[in-house]
């Protein structure tokens, strides 16, 4: 994992570690804990995460220091239910109702669902920790979070923000995350403003228009969308519609409250819209979407890898282009024991481009990425021998 | 379209008609309207809809009488933008800003998006009409709504409820809707209860558990889900968790507030949870999800059809089984000019099963559908000659 180093301050952070979950046998007393410590009652997982900070690197740094700990904690809280395919209704395994196993089966609850729930809760916990830390040190800012956990034969990818993870397999590309931006989450954001209009403090309009409206649009019927619409309609423009839109701009320019380019992530507890008292946090979500990949269902080949990267990479290279680079690089460097980390560097350099005069350009003479770029390349083969 | 006629009162309703949209030329004065009427300034569409009533057939009847009118009205409001691939920013086509066409293009707004928006708005409008009609006549009840509109070379399917539409093509099945039930919309419903706890009036818990909790679960850690979780976790049971769950039950037994089996639809403005003051309507949505099928992108064969049916059919036959019945029936009856309506009857009879003693059974000796069953079979070939 390296960074492009174009900007003065790098706001990307990465983390990677083993996570060991101690199994507490139900009914075992505290003073018998040495028994557990002596035995091999640990489940281990591998963790990788990328954090893309904004408004300073602080939130990303705290997240990179704490998220794995929150995940470990949340997994330990449910570990008693994780070791079998079907979690018990009661963590104590004490059966209150004879048909409890049947209820669990009917709801299709599997051990993997406990890991997903633990990740969802861990992101929330980590967001609270960041809020406390930032308040205590009077710091500002937030970050996106993309975390991958290899645990019990499955890969869990939890994402809150606009980083991305894909599996590049021999014959296919498997997206393991989707991006959360003001554009992709427009309806959720507009709906919240509809339910709680005070959040906009009369300064913003919740409607979306193709462009910011002007005085001479008033009285005209122009294209618009409200929270419940995936389609478009026409609305007669009133003076209130000239306010700045809650979600505005297109693609990389899309902004929430004119302030933020992402709609999910950690931190930003103190963030207000400039020159106003309007808080951004109510519109942000710290909840990740978790995708699961079950290795038992796939035949993993030697060069199959998980690629995780911040938006700096994906802004200039699409999934297909990245997969092409990955496959050809690994095929050409099969003898190199460091080929996976070399590939990560290679991908970063591709996205960073080359300096031509004052501009950074890609090989195909498109403009290169000006953002920080971080990339993980994680080999999937021989998982349990690593 | 026929019904199974097992219950005393049939709560299913169907509607089908042509919808003509009058084009108003911008700038044309009212007294010039005879000009329009004399010319062929009409766009026509074909409309089919199914409504599955609950708490009586009244809402379904009103919906079947009004929804097409609401759709016509909403389409007429935007018709000026529909006739070209790219709708203009201003309905008047008066250009305020030179780059308006570019903004519309950047947002990828197409004429079809105006139809989608019109359908979304029409459902909302129809819901209001039903609310007024039911209040005026002191009637109760609601209904699901599944509407298909063939317009400008595209098929639009708008769904609010648990009916279903699929295209059965020669080599594939294309789902044109998804079901909205308390189970599929659990997170939306729980989130609303999280934002507005008063809606539950202290009578319900917003948490989901695999089964209703009992007194001897208190103090134990049991499986649960909150609004932000797709996974599961363990929660220490408090007394408040013994309340009836906001979303409870599984599959066909799933209920919203112990009352309703669907989470979207029209009507139900007066519906309260029995023996309480708790309103169900805030948790219901009348907004449809609209799916679009573009005939220009597909080579439609002679036996390709759209199947629309209420849950009475889909409860006992899956998409694949229906497709199999459709293909073999149409292949066997190619000479029959009424084969499409015969197929609809055939499908209803299949789902209704045969009476054996006091029970209705399917051919494969599974239990047959006890619900009302309504089916449309709509041929897709030779569309413009029909």
Coordinates of C-alpha atoms in Angstrom, one line a residue, chain A residues 77-78 80-82 87-94 96-97 99-100 103-104 106-110 112-118 120-121 124 183 187-188 191-192 195-196 208-214 216-217 220-225 227-234 247-250 287-290, chain B residues 77-78 80-82 87-94 96-97 99-100 103-104 106-110 112-118 120-121 124 183 187-188 191-192 195-196 208-214 216-217 220-225 227-234 247-250 287-290:
Chain A
X77 CA -19.8 -10.7 22.0
X78 CA -21.3 -13.2 19.6
X80 CA -20.7 -18.4 21.1
X81 CA -23.1 -18.4 18.2
X82 CA -20.5 -18.4 15.4
X87 CA -26.5 -19.8 15.7
X88 CA -28.6 -20.8 18.8
X89 CA -31.6 -18.6 19.7
X90 CA -30.0 -18.0 23.1
X91 CA -26.3 -17.2 23.4
X92 CA -26.2 -19.3 26.6
X93 CA -27.5 -22.2 24.6
X94 CA -30.1 -22.6 27.3
X96 CA -36.4 -21.7 26.6
X97 CA -38.6 -23.0 23.8
X99 CA -38.9 -25.1 18.7
X100 CA -36.2 -22.4 18.9
X103 CA -37.5 -20.5 14.4
X104 CA -33.8 -19.8 13.7
X106 CA -37.1 -20.4 9.4
X107 CA -35.5 -17.0 9.5
X108 CA -32.5 -18.4 7.5
X109 CA -30.1 -17.2 10.2
X110 CA -26.5 -18.5 9.6
X112 CA -22.2 -15.5 8.8
X113 CA -25.2 -13.3 9.7
X114 CA -23.6 -12.8 13.1
X115 CA -20.4 -11.7 11.5
X116 CA -22.3 -9.2 9.3
X117 CA -24.2 -7.9 12.4
X118 CA -20.9 -7.6 14.3
X120 CA -22.5 -3.3 11.3
X121 CA -22.3 -2.7 15.1
X124 CA -21.3 2.3 14.8
X183 CA -25.8 10.9 -5.7
X187 CA -33.5 9.5 -2.0
X188 CA -32.5 8.5 1.6
X191 CA -36.4 11.7 2.6
X192 CA -34.8 12.7 5.9
X195 CA -39.3 14.1 7.5
X196 CA -37.3 16.8 9.4
X208 CA -33.1 18.1 -7.1
X209 CA -32.9 20.0 -10.3
X210 CA -30.6 19.4 -13.3
X211 CA -28.8 22.7 -12.4
X212 CA -28.9 25.4 -9.7
X213 CA -32.0 27.5 -10.5
X214 CA -31.8 31.3 -11.2
X216 CA -35.5 34.0 -14.3
X217 CA -36.5 30.3 -13.8
X220 CA -41.4 28.2 -15.3
X221 CA -41.9 24.5 -15.1
X222 CA -38.5 22.8 -14.8
X223 CA -37.3 19.2 -14.4
X224 CA -37.1 18.1 -10.7
X225 CA -37.1 15.1 -8.5
X227 CA -37.4 11.9 -2.4
X228 CA -39.9 9.4 -3.6
X229 CA -39.0 9.7 -7.3
X230 CA -36.6 7.6 -9.3
X231 CA -38.1 9.2 -12.4
X232 CA -38.3 13.0 -13.2
X233 CA -41.2 15.4 -13.3
X234 CA -41.8 19.1 -14.0
X247 CA -27.8 17.2 -3.0
X248 CA -26.2 19.1 -5.8
X249 CA -23.8 18.4 -8.7
X250 CA -23.0 15.4 -10.8
X287 CA -23.6 1.9 8.7
X288 CA -21.7 -0.2 6.2
X289 CA -23.2 -2.5 3.6
X290 CA -21.6 -5.9 4.1
Chain B
X77 CA -48.7 17.3 -17.3
X78 CA -45.4 16.3 -18.7
X80 CA -44.4 18.3 -23.7
X81 CA -41.2 16.7 -22.5
X82 CA -41.9 13.1 -23.6
X87 CA -36.7 16.2 -22.2
X88 CA -36.1 19.9 -22.2
X89 CA -35.1 21.6 -18.9
X90 CA -38.1 23.9 -19.2
X91 CA -41.5 22.4 -20.2
X92 CA -42.1 25.6 -22.2
X93 CA -38.9 24.9 -24.2
X94 CA -38.0 28.5 -23.4
X96 CA -33.1 30.3 -19.8
X97 CA -29.5 29.0 -19.8
X99 CA -26.2 24.9 -21.4
X100 CA -29.5 23.5 -20.2
X103 CA -27.2 19.6 -17.8
X104 CA -30.1 17.3 -18.8
X106 CA -25.2 15.0 -17.7
X107 CA -28.0 13.8 -15.4
X108 CA -28.9 11.1 -18.0
X109 CA -32.5 12.2 -18.0
X110 CA -34.5 10.5 -20.8
X112 CA -38.8 7.4 -20.1
X113 CA -37.8 9.0 -16.8
X114 CA -40.8 11.4 -17.2
X115 CA -43.1 8.4 -17.5
X116 CA -41.6 6.8 -14.4
X117 CA -42.0 10.1 -12.5
X118 CA -45.6 10.4 -13.8
X120 CA -44.8 7.6 -9.1
X121 CA -46.8 10.8 -8.8
X124 CA -49.6 9.2 -4.8
X183 CA -40.4 -8.7 5.6
X187 CA -35.5 -2.0 7.6
X188 CA -37.5 0.9 6.3
X191 CA -36.1 2.9 10.8
X192 CA -39.3 5.0 10.9
X195 CA -37.0 8.1 14.1
X196 CA -40.6 8.5 15.5
X208 CA -37.0 -8.2 15.3
X209 CA -36.5 -11.6 17.1
X210 CA -36.8 -15.1 15.6
X211 CA -40.0 -15.6 17.6
X212 CA -42.2 -13.6 20.0
X213 CA -40.3 -13.4 23.3
X214 CA -41.7 -14.8 26.6
X216 CA -38.5 -16.5 30.8
X217 CA -36.4 -15.0 27.9
X220 CA -31.0 -13.9 28.3
X221 CA -29.1 -12.9 25.2
X222 CA -31.2 -13.7 22.2
X223 CA -30.9 -13.2 18.5
X224 CA -32.2 -9.8 17.3
X225 CA -32.0 -7.3 14.5
X227 CA -33.2 -1.2 11.6
X228 CA -29.6 -0.7 10.5
X229 CA -28.8 -4.5 10.5
X230 CA -28.9 -6.9 7.6
X231 CA -27.0 -9.3 9.9
X232 CA -28.0 -10.6 13.3
X233 CA -26.7 -9.9 16.8
X234 CA -27.5 -10.9 20.4
X247 CA -42.7 -6.6 12.1
X248 CA -43.5 -10.1 13.1
X249 CA -43.8 -13.6 11.5
X250 CA -42.2 -15.2 8.5
X287 CA -45.0 4.8 -3.9
X288 CA -44.4 2.2 -6.6
X289 CA -41.1 0.8 -7.8
X290 CA -41.2 1.2 -11.6

